[in-house]
């Protein structure tokens, strides 16, 4: 092993030579007479006693060395544990340890902050606990047995990084996490004794990606509608294109576009996407529901929970609606219709960016309506002009015949 110290021990007879004794007295600042007296009175030790003393001294030195090494190792371990504890408590990433049965046994402050739960609320919970409400990127629910930690425990392999959404109780919405789970093994074991998951909140990154996705979809819709106007597509086809784009852009379950028709004195579903597409062509009283509220307020109407909204339409096919929005479609200064969107997921909400883009899509629908009415008006005017010209020619022909038969 390494030398960690020295034990000095003298044995054997002291020198009898006065000169040597005087030198020792000078070196160690001792009284020469006392040193001479001690040397003269010293009884020689038998050789076997000296050898025994050497062996005991060697054993004692090894024991002391072992104790010092142990103490140094314990201090190094405490230092290492303190560094890891400080890292565990101050790191920005969340860390959660789970036992072999999946129960949570440890979590750092970052995990508490990211998940919106205290350690006491997490302690003893398992991945199968329904409170996590974990979802994939496409919004489908992840069963407890398929949570990354449970897969790592089951397979003994590292899982991730994977993106998963977890419901945040304080924010009342999902946060998106990049999760990596690593299994830990006892010596000689093939099944993990526990796993630890590290994760970071990537919600803002996903939000930026979602904003970019929406912008691209809006530009595609703008191009598609512009081409449709140039190619003189039917108004209902243009409306259906806008509704389909709105549904995709919002990643929603329902979208619809309605126009008020004076002849019916009712609001007609011109285009519908989602499970209620069969409503296309049907109509309802404009004083009813979200349209009626929009008519009264003159502004966009947003309902966070349609099922509990007092003015909701009591129809079975609307039962799955949660957050809904109805955006006014204006023709000049008059309210002519609406673009509506509905989520079926109770955690979804309409953020400002999505509302802004949906309002632009509604403006596109208004442009389509304006263009169609202008074109129809021009066609009617042209037809009327043709009829007038035809009538004028008829009258000119009649006058010509009259002049021909009159006597000169």
CSV table of C-alpha atoms in Angstrom, one decimal:
chain,number,residue,atom,x,y,z
A,1,UNK,CA,0.0,0.0,0.0
A,2,UNK,CA,0.9,3.7,0.0
A,3,UNK,CA,3.0,5.1,2.9
A,4,UNK,CA,0.8,7.5,4.8
A,5,UNK,CA,3.0,8.2,7.8
A,6,UNK,CA,6.0,7.1,10.0
A,7,UNK,CA,6.3,5.8,13.6
A,8,UNK,CA,9.7,6.4,15.2
A,9,UNK,CA,10.7,3.9,17.9
A,10,UNK,CA,14.2,3.4,19.4
A,11,UNK,CA,15.4,0.1,20.8
A,12,UNK,CA,18.8,-1.4,21.7
A,13,UNK,CA,21.5,-0.2,24.2
A,14,UNK,CA,22.4,3.5,24.5
A,15,UNK,CA,26.0,4.4,23.6
A,16,UNK,CA,28.5,4.3,26.5
A,17,UNK,CA,31.1,6.5,24.8
A,18,UNK,CA,31.2,9.9,26.5
A,19,UNK,CA,31.9,11.7,23.3
A,20,UNK,CA,28.8,10.2,21.6
A,21,UNK,CA,26.7,11.0,24.7
A,22,UNK,CA,27.9,14.6,24.7
A,23,UNK,CA,27.0,14.9,21.0
A,24,UNK,CA,23.5,13.6,21.6
A,25,UNK,CA,23.1,16.0,24.6
A,26,UNK,CA,24.1,18.9,22.4
A,27,UNK,CA,21.9,17.9,19.5
A,28,UNK,CA,18.7,17.3,21.6
A,29,UNK,CA,19.5,19.9,24.2
A,30,UNK,CA,19.7,17.5,27.1
A,31,UNK,CA,21.7,17.6,30.3
A,32,UNK,CA,24.9,15.6,29.7
A,33,UNK,CA,25.1,14.4,33.3
A,34,UNK,CA,21.5,13.1,33.3
A,35,UNK,CA,22.1,11.4,30.0
A,36,UNK,CA,25.3,9.7,31.3
A,37,UNK,CA,23.5,8.6,34.4
A,38,UNK,CA,20.7,7.0,32.4
A,39,UNK,CA,23.1,5.3,30.0
A,40,UNK,CA,25.1,3.9,32.9
A,41,UNK,CA,22.1,2.6,34.7
A,42,UNK,CA,20.5,1.1,31.6
A,43,UNK,CA,20.0,-2.7,31.6
A,44,UNK,CA,20.4,-4.4,28.3
A,45,UNK,CA,17.2,-6.1,26.9
A,46,UNK,CA,17.4,-9.7,25.7
A,47,UNK,CA,17.4,-10.0,21.9
A,48,UNK,CA,14.0,-11.9,21.8
A,49,UNK,CA,12.3,-9.0,23.6
A,50,UNK,CA,13.6,-6.6,21.1
A,51,UNK,CA,12.3,-8.8,18.2
A,52,UNK,CA,8.9,-9.1,19.8
A,53,UNK,CA,8.7,-5.3,20.2
A,54,UNK,CA,9.6,-4.9,16.5
A,55,UNK,CA,6.8,-7.2,15.5
A,56,UNK,CA,4.3,-5.5,17.8
A,57,UNK,CA,5.4,-2.1,16.5
A,58,UNK,CA,4.9,-3.3,12.9
A,59,UNK,CA,1.4,-4.6,13.7
A,60,UNK,CA,0.5,-1.4,15.5
A,61,UNK,CA,1.8,0.7,12.5
A,62,UNK,CA,-0.3,-1.4,10.1
A,63,UNK,CA,-3.4,-1.0,12.3
A,64,UNK,CA,-2.9,2.8,12.6
A,65,UNK,CA,-2.3,3.0,8.9
A,66,UNK,CA,-5.5,1.1,8.2
A,67,UNK,CA,-7.5,3.3,10.6
A,68,UNK,CA,-6.1,6.4,8.9
A,69,UNK,CA,-6.9,5.1,5.4
A,70,UNK,CA,-10.4,4.2,6.5
A,71,UNK,CA,-10.9,7.7,8.0
A,72,UNK,CA,-9.6,9.3,4.8
A,73,UNK,CA,-11.8,7.1,2.7
A,74,UNK,CA,-14.9,8.0,4.8
A,75,UNK,CA,-14.0,11.7,4.5
A,76,UNK,CA,-13.6,11.3,0.7
A,77,UNK,CA,-16.9,9.5,0.6
A,78,UNK,CA,-18.6,12.2,2.6
A,79,UNK,CA,-17.1,14.8,0.3
A,80,UNK,CA,-18.3,12.9,-2.8
A,81,UNK,CA,-21.8,12.4,-1.3
A,82,UNK,CA,-22.0,16.1,-0.5
A,83,UNK,CA,-21.0,17.0,-4.0
A,84,UNK,CA,-23.6,14.6,-5.5
A,85,UNK,CA,-26.2,15.8,-3.0
A,86,UNK,CA,-25.5,19.4,-4.0
A,87,UNK,CA,-25.7,18.5,-7.7
A,88,UNK,CA,-28.9,16.5,-7.1
A,89,UNK,CA,-30.5,19.5,-5.3
A,90,UNK,CA,-29.4,22.3,-7.6
A,91,UNK,CA,-29.4,20.8,-11.1
A,92,UNK,CA,-31.9,22.2,-13.6
A,93,UNK,CA,-33.0,18.8,-14.8
A,94,UNK,CA,-35.6,16.8,-12.8
A,95,UNK,CA,-34.5,13.5,-11.3
A,96,UNK,CA,-36.8,10.8,-9.9
A,97,UNK,CA,-35.7,7.4,-8.5
A,98,UNK,CA,-38.1,4.5,-8.5
A,99,UNK,CA,-37.8,1.1,-6.7
A,100,UNK,CA,-38.1,-2.2,-8.5
A,101,UNK,CA,-41.9,-2.2,-8.0
A,102,UNK,CA,-42.1,1.2,-9.6
A,103,UNK,CA,-42.8,3.3,-6.5
A,104,UNK,CA,-41.1,6.7,-6.3
A,105,UNK,CA,-38.4,6.7,-3.5
A,106,UNK,CA,-36.6,10.0,-4.3
A,107,UNK,CA,-37.0,13.2,-6.3
A,108,UNK,CA,-35.0,16.4,-6.5
A,109,UNK,CA,-36.4,20.0,-6.2
A,110,UNK,CA,-36.2,20.5,-10.0
A,111,UNK,CA,-38.6,17.4,-10.4
A,112,UNK,CA,-41.0,19.0,-7.9
A,113,UNK,CA,-40.9,22.3,-9.8
A,114,UNK,CA,-41.3,20.7,-13.3
A,115,UNK,CA,-44.1,18.3,-12.2
A,116,UNK,CA,-45.9,20.8,-10.0
A,117,UNK,CA,-45.9,18.3,-7.0
A,118,UNK,CA,-44.0,18.2,-3.7
A,119,UNK,CA,-41.8,15.2,-2.9
A,120,UNK,CA,-44.4,14.2,-0.3
A,121,UNK,CA,-47.1,14.1,-2.9
A,122,UNK,CA,-44.8,11.9,-5.2
A,123,UNK,CA,-43.4,9.5,-2.5
A,124,UNK,CA,-44.8,6.0,-2.9
A,125,UNK,CA,-46.7,6.8,-6.1
A,126,UNK,CA,-46.3,4.5,-9.1
A,127,UNK,CA,-46.4,5.1,-12.8
A,128,UNK,CA,-49.8,3.4,-13.0
A,129,UNK,CA,-51.3,6.1,-10.8
A,130,UNK,CA,-53.9,7.9,-13.0
A,131,UNK,CA,-52.8,11.4,-11.8
A,132,UNK,CA,-49.9,11.5,-14.2
A,133,UNK,CA,-52.2,11.5,-17.3
A,134,UNK,CA,-49.2,11.0,-19.5
A,135,UNK,CA,-49.7,11.4,-23.3
A,136,UNK,CA,-47.6,11.0,-26.4
A,137,UNK,CA,-46.9,13.8,-28.9
A,138,UNK,CA,-50.0,12.9,-30.9
A,139,UNK,CA,-52.2,13.3,-27.8
A,140,UNK,CA,-52.9,9.6,-27.2
A,141,UNK,CA,-52.8,8.5,-23.6
A,142,UNK,CA,-49.9,6.4,-22.3
A,143,UNK,CA,-50.9,3.5,-20.0
A,144,UNK,CA,-49.0,3.3,-16.7
A,145,UNK,CA,-47.3,0.0,-17.7
A,146,UNK,CA,-45.9,1.8,-20.8
A,147,UNK,CA,-44.4,4.8,-18.9
A,148,UNK,CA,-40.6,5.0,-19.7
A,149,UNK,CA,-39.7,4.0,-16.1
A,150,UNK,CA,-41.8,0.9,-16.2
A,151,UNK,CA,-40.4,-0.2,-19.6
A,152,UNK,CA,-36.8,0.3,-18.2
A,153,UNK,CA,-37.7,-1.9,-15.1
A,154,UNK,CA,-39.3,-4.5,-17.3
A,155,UNK,CA,-36.5,-4.7,-19.9
A,156,UNK,CA,-33.5,-3.7,-18.0
A,157,UNK,CA,-32.5,-1.3,-20.8
A,158,UNK,CA,-32.1,2.5,-21.0
A,159,UNK,CA,-35.2,4.2,-22.4
A,160,UNK,CA,-35.1,7.5,-24.1
A,161,UNK,CA,-34.8,10.3,-24.6
A,162,UNK,CA,-38.5,10.3,-25.4
A,163,UNK,CA,-41.0,13.2,-25.5
A,164,UNK,CA,-44.0,12.8,-23.2
A,165,UNK,CA,-46.7,15.2,-21.9
A,166,UNK,CA,-47.6,15.1,-18.2
A,167,UNK,CA,-50.5,17.0,-16.6
A,168,UNK,CA,-49.4,19.9,-14.4
A,169,UNK,CA,-52.0,20.5,-11.7
A,170,UNK,CA,-51.1,24.1,-11.0
A,171,UNK,CA,-51.1,25.2,-14.6
A,172,UNK,CA,-54.1,23.0,-15.4
A,173,UNK,CA,-52.4,22.0,-18.7
A,174,UNK,CA,-49.8,19.6,-20.0
A,175,UNK,CA,-46.1,20.2,-19.8
A,176,UNK,CA,-43.8,18.5,-22.3
A,177,UNK,CA,-40.8,16.6,-21.0
A,178,UNK,CA,-37.8,15.0,-22.6
A,179,UNK,CA,-37.3,11.9,-20.5
A,180,UNK,CA,-34.4,9.4,-20.2
A,181,UNK,CA,-34.6,6.4,-17.8
A,182,UNK,CA,-31.6,4.4,-16.7
A,183,UNK,CA,-31.8,1.0,-14.9
A,184,UNK,CA,-29.5,0.3,-11.9
A,185,UNK,CA,-28.4,-3.2,-10.9
A,186,UNK,CA,-27.1,-4.9,-7.7
A,187,UNK,CA,-23.9,-6.8,-8.2
A,188,UNK,CA,-24.5,-10.1,-10.0
A,189,UNK,CA,-28.2,-9.3,-10.6
A,190,UNK,CA,-29.9,-9.3,-14.1
A,191,UNK,CA,-33.1,-7.5,-13.0
A,192,UNK,CA,-32.9,-3.8,-12.1
A,193,UNK,CA,-33.1,-3.0,-8.4
A,194,UNK,CA,-34.3,0.5,-9.2
A,195,UNK,CA,-34.3,3.1,-12.0
A,196,UNK,CA,-33.7,6.8,-12.2
A,197,UNK,CA,-35.3,9.2,-14.7
A,198,UNK,CA,-33.9,12.5,-15.7
A,199,UNK,CA,-36.1,14.9,-17.6
A,200,UNK,CA,-36.3,18.5,-18.6
A,201,UNK,CA,-39.2,20.8,-19.5
A,202,UNK,CA,-39.3,21.3,-23.3
A,203,UNK,CA,-42.7,23.0,-23.4
A,204,UNK,CA,-41.4,26.3,-24.6
A,205,UNK,CA,-39.4,24.6,-27.4
A,206,UNK,CA,-42.4,22.7,-28.5
A,207,UNK,CA,-44.5,25.9,-28.4
A,208,UNK,CA,-42.0,27.5,-30.7
A,209,UNK,CA,-42.2,24.5,-33.0
A,210,UNK,CA,-46.0,24.6,-32.9
A,211,UNK,CA,-46.0,28.3,-33.7
A,212,UNK,CA,-43.8,27.7,-36.8
A,213,UNK,CA,-46.0,24.8,-37.8
A,214,UNK,CA,-49.1,27.0,-37.6
A,215,UNK,CA,-47.4,29.7,-39.6
A,216,UNK,CA,-46.5,27.3,-42.4
A,217,UNK,CA,-50.0,25.8,-42.5
A,218,UNK,CA,-51.5,29.3,-42.7
A,219,UNK,CA,-49.3,30.2,-45.6
A,220,UNK,CA,-50.3,26.9,-47.3
A,221,UNK,CA,-54.0,27.8,-46.7
A,222,UNK,CA,-53.4,31.3,-48.0
A,223,UNK,CA,-51.8,29.9,-51.2
A,224,UNK,CA,-54.6,27.3,-51.6
A,225,UNK,CA,-57.4,29.9,-51.2
A,226,UNK,CA,-55.7,32.3,-53.6
A,227,UNK,CA,-55.4,29.6,-56.3
A,228,UNK,CA,-59.0,28.7,-55.6
A,229,UNK,CA,-60.2,32.3,-56.1
A,230,UNK,CA,-58.2,32.5,-59.4
A,231,UNK,CA,-59.7,29.3,-60.6
A,232,UNK,CA,-63.2,30.4,-59.6
A,233,UNK,CA,-63.8,27.5,-57.2
A,234,UNK,CA,-67.3,27.3,-55.8
A,235,UNK,CA,-67.7,29.2,-52.5
A,236,UNK,CA,-68.7,26.1,-50.5
A,237,UNK,CA,-65.5,24.4,-51.7
A,238,UNK,CA,-63.4,27.3,-50.6
A,239,UNK,CA,-65.2,27.3,-47.2
A,240,UNK,CA,-64.5,23.5,-46.8
A,241,UNK,CA,-60.8,24.1,-47.6
A,242,UNK,CA,-60.6,26.8,-44.9
A,243,UNK,CA,-62.4,24.6,-42.3
A,244,UNK,CA,-60.1,21.7,-43.0
A,245,UNK,CA,-57.0,23.9,-42.7
A,246,UNK,CA,-58.4,25.4,-39.4
A,247,UNK,CA,-58.9,21.9,-38.0
A,248,UNK,CA,-55.4,20.8,-38.9
A,249,UNK,CA,-53.8,24.1,-37.8
A,250,UNK,CA,-55.5,24.0,-34.3
A,251,UNK,CA,-55.0,20.2,-34.0
A,252,UNK,CA,-58.7,20.2,-32.9
A,253,UNK,CA,-61.5,17.7,-33.1
A,254,UNK,CA,-64.2,19.9,-34.7
A,255,UNK,CA,-64.3,22.9,-37.1
A,256,UNK,CA,-67.2,24.6,-38.8
A,257,UNK,CA,-68.0,27.6,-40.9
A,258,UNK,CA,-71.5,29.1,-40.9
A,259,UNK,CA,-73.2,31.9,-42.9
A,260,UNK,CA,-76.3,33.8,-42.1
A,261,UNK,CA,-78.9,33.6,-44.9
A,262,UNK,CA,-81.5,36.3,-45.0
A,263,UNK,CA,-84.0,34.3,-47.0
A,264,UNK,CA,-84.1,31.6,-44.3
A,265,UNK,CA,-83.5,34.1,-41.4
A,266,UNK,CA,-81.2,31.4,-40.1
A,267,UNK,CA,-77.5,30.5,-39.9
A,268,UNK,CA,-76.5,27.7,-42.3
A,269,UNK,CA,-73.6,25.2,-41.8
A,270,UNK,CA,-71.7,25.7,-45.1
A,271,UNK,CA,-68.7,23.5,-44.2
A,272,UNK,CA,-68.1,21.2,-41.2
A,273,UNK,CA,-65.0,19.0,-40.4
A,274,UNK,CA,-64.9,16.3,-37.7
A,275,UNK,CA,-67.4,13.9,-36.2
A,276,UNK,CA,-70.3,16.3,-36.9
A,277,UNK,CA,-69.6,16.8,-40.6
A,278,UNK,CA,-73.2,15.5,-41.3
A,279,UNK,CA,-74.4,18.9,-40.1
A,280,UNK,CA,-73.3,20.5,-43.4
A,281,UNK,CA,-76.3,22.2,-45.0
A,282,UNK,CA,-78.4,22.3,-41.8
A,283,UNK,CA,-79.3,25.6,-40.1
A,284,UNK,CA,-80.2,27.0,-36.7
A,285,UNK,CA,-81.6,30.2,-35.1
A,286,UNK,CA,-78.9,32.9,-35.1
A,287,UNK,CA,-80.0,34.0,-31.5
A,288,UNK,CA,-78.9,30.6,-30.2
A,289,UNK,CA,-75.6,29.4,-28.6
A,290,UNK,CA,-72.2,30.9,-29.3
A,291,UNK,CA,-73.5,32.6,-32.5
A,292,UNK,CA,-76.1,34.4,-30.5
A,293,UNK,CA,-73.5,35.5,-27.9
A,294,UNK,CA,-71.3,36.7,-30.7
A,295,UNK,CA,-74.2,38.6,-32.3
A,296,UNK,CA,-74.9,40.3,-28.9
A,297,UNK,CA,-71.2,41.2,-28.1
A,298,UNK,CA,-69.9,41.7,-31.6
A,299,UNK,CA,-66.6,40.0,-30.7
A,300,UNK,CA,-65.0,36.6,-30.7
A,301,UNK,CA,-66.6,34.3,-28.1
A,302,UNK,CA,-64.3,31.8,-26.2
A,303,UNK,CA,-65.8,29.2,-23.9
A,304,UNK,CA,-63.3,27.1,-21.8
A,305,UNK,CA,-65.9,24.4,-20.9
A,306,UNK,CA,-68.8,24.1,-23.3
A,307,UNK,CA,-70.5,21.4,-21.2
A,308,UNK,CA,-71.0,23.7,-18.3
A,309,UNK,CA,-71.7,26.9,-20.3
A,310,UNK,CA,-75.2,28.2,-19.5
A,311,UNK,CA,-75.9,29.2,-23.1
A,312,UNK,CA,-74.9,25.9,-24.6
A,313,UNK,CA,-77.0,24.1,-27.1
A,314,UNK,CA,-78.5,21.0,-25.5
A,315,UNK,CA,-77.7,18.6,-28.3
A,316,UNK,CA,-76.2,15.1,-27.8
A,317,UNK,CA,-73.7,15.6,-30.7
A,318,UNK,CA,-72.1,18.5,-28.8
A,319,UNK,CA,-71.5,16.6,-25.6
A,320,UNK,CA,-67.8,16.0,-26.3
A,321,UNK,CA,-67.0,19.7,-26.7
A,322,UNK,CA,-64.8,21.3,-24.1
A,323,UNK,CA,-63.0,24.5,-25.1
A,324,UNK,CA,-64.7,26.2,-28.1
A,325,UNK,CA,-64.2,29.4,-30.0
A,326,UNK,CA,-66.5,31.3,-32.4
A,327,UNK,CA,-64.9,34.0,-34.5
A,328,UNK,CA,-67.1,36.6,-36.3
A,329,UNK,CA,-67.0,36.6,-40.1
A,330,UNK,CA,-67.6,40.1,-41.2
A,331,UNK,CA,-68.9,41.4,-44.6
A,332,UNK,CA,-68.1,45.1,-44.5
A,333,UNK,CA,-69.5,46.1,-41.0
A,334,UNK,CA,-72.1,43.4,-40.9
A,335,UNK,CA,-71.8,40.1,-39.1
A,336,UNK,CA,-72.4,37.5,-41.8
A,337,UNK,CA,-71.2,34.2,-40.2
A,338,UNK,CA,-68.6,32.5,-38.0
A,339,UNK,CA,-65.6,30.2,-38.0
A,340,UNK,CA,-65.8,27.8,-35.1
A,341,UNK,CA,-63.4,25.4,-33.5
A,342,UNK,CA,-63.9,22.9,-30.6
A,343,UNK,CA,-61.5,20.8,-28.6
A,344,UNK,CA,-62.5,17.5,-27.0
A,345,UNK,CA,-59.5,17.4,-24.7
A,346,UNK,CA,-60.4,19.2,-21.4
A,347,UNK,CA,-56.8,20.4,-21.0
A,348,UNK,CA,-56.6,22.2,-24.3
A,349,UNK,CA,-57.0,26.0,-24.5
A,350,UNK,CA,-56.9,28.7,-27.2
A,351,UNK,CA,-53.7,30.6,-26.9
A,352,UNK,CA,-53.2,34.1,-28.3
A,353,UNK,CA,-51.1,32.9,-31.2
A,354,UNK,CA,-53.7,30.3,-32.3
A,355,UNK,CA,-56.6,32.9,-32.0
A,356,UNK,CA,-54.6,35.4,-34.1
A,357,UNK,CA,-54.1,32.8,-36.9
A,358,UNK,CA,-57.8,31.6,-36.8
A,359,UNK,CA,-58.9,35.2,-37.1
A,360,UNK,CA,-56.8,35.5,-40.2
A,361,UNK,CA,-58.4,32.4,-41.7
A,362,UNK,CA,-61.8,33.9,-40.9
A,363,UNK,CA,-60.7,37.1,-42.8
A,364,UNK,CA,-59.8,34.8,-45.8
A,365,UNK,CA,-63.3,33.3,-45.6
A,366,UNK,CA,-64.7,36.9,-45.6
A,367,UNK,CA,-62.6,37.7,-48.7
A,368,UNK,CA,-63.9,34.6,-50.4
A,369,UNK,CA,-67.5,35.6,-49.6
A,370,UNK,CA,-66.9,39.2,-50.7
A,371,UNK,CA,-65.3,38.0,-54.0
A,372,UNK,CA,-68.1,35.6,-54.7
A,373,UNK,CA,-70.8,38.2,-54.1
A,374,UNK,CA,-68.9,40.7,-56.2
A,375,UNK,CA,-68.5,38.2,-59.0
A,376,UNK,CA,-72.2,37.2,-58.8
A,377,UNK,CA,-73.1,40.8,-58.8
A,378,UNK,CA,-71.0,41.5,-61.9
A,379,UNK,CA,-72.6,38.5,-63.6
A,380,UNK,CA,-76.0,39.7,-62.7
A,381,UNK,CA,-75.2,43.2,-63.9
A,382,UNK,CA,-73.7,41.7,-67.1
A,383,UNK,CA,-76.8,39.6,-67.7
A,384,UNK,CA,-79.1,42.6,-67.1
A,385,UNK,CA,-77.0,44.6,-69.5
A,386,UNK,CA,-77.3,41.9,-72.1
A,387,UNK,CA,-81.0,41.7,-71.6
A,388,UNK,CA,-81.2,45.5,-71.9
A,389,UNK,CA,-79.2,45.5,-75.1
A,390,UNK,CA,-81.4,42.7,-76.5
A,391,UNK,CA,-84.5,44.7,-75.7
A,392,UNK,CA,-83.0,47.8,-77.3
A,393,UNK,CA,-82.2,45.8,-80.5
A,394,UNK,CA,-85.7,44.4,-80.5
A,395,UNK,CA,-87.2,47.9,-80.2
A,396,UNK,CA,-84.9,49.2,-82.9
A,397,UNK,CA,-86.0,46.4,-85.2
A,398,UNK,CA,-89.6,47.1,-84.4
A,399,UNK,CA,-89.2,50.8,-85.2
A,400,UNK,CA,-87.4,49.9,-88.4
A,401,UNK,CA,-90.3,47.8,-89.5
A,402,UNK,CA,-92.8,50.6,-88.7
A,403,UNK,CA,-90.8,53.0,-90.8
A,404,UNK,CA,-90.8,50.6,-93.7
A,405,UNK,CA,-94.6,50.1,-93.8
A,406,UNK,CA,-95.4,53.8,-93.4
A,407,UNK,CA,-96.4,55.6,-96.7
A,408,UNK,CA,-93.9,58.0,-97.9
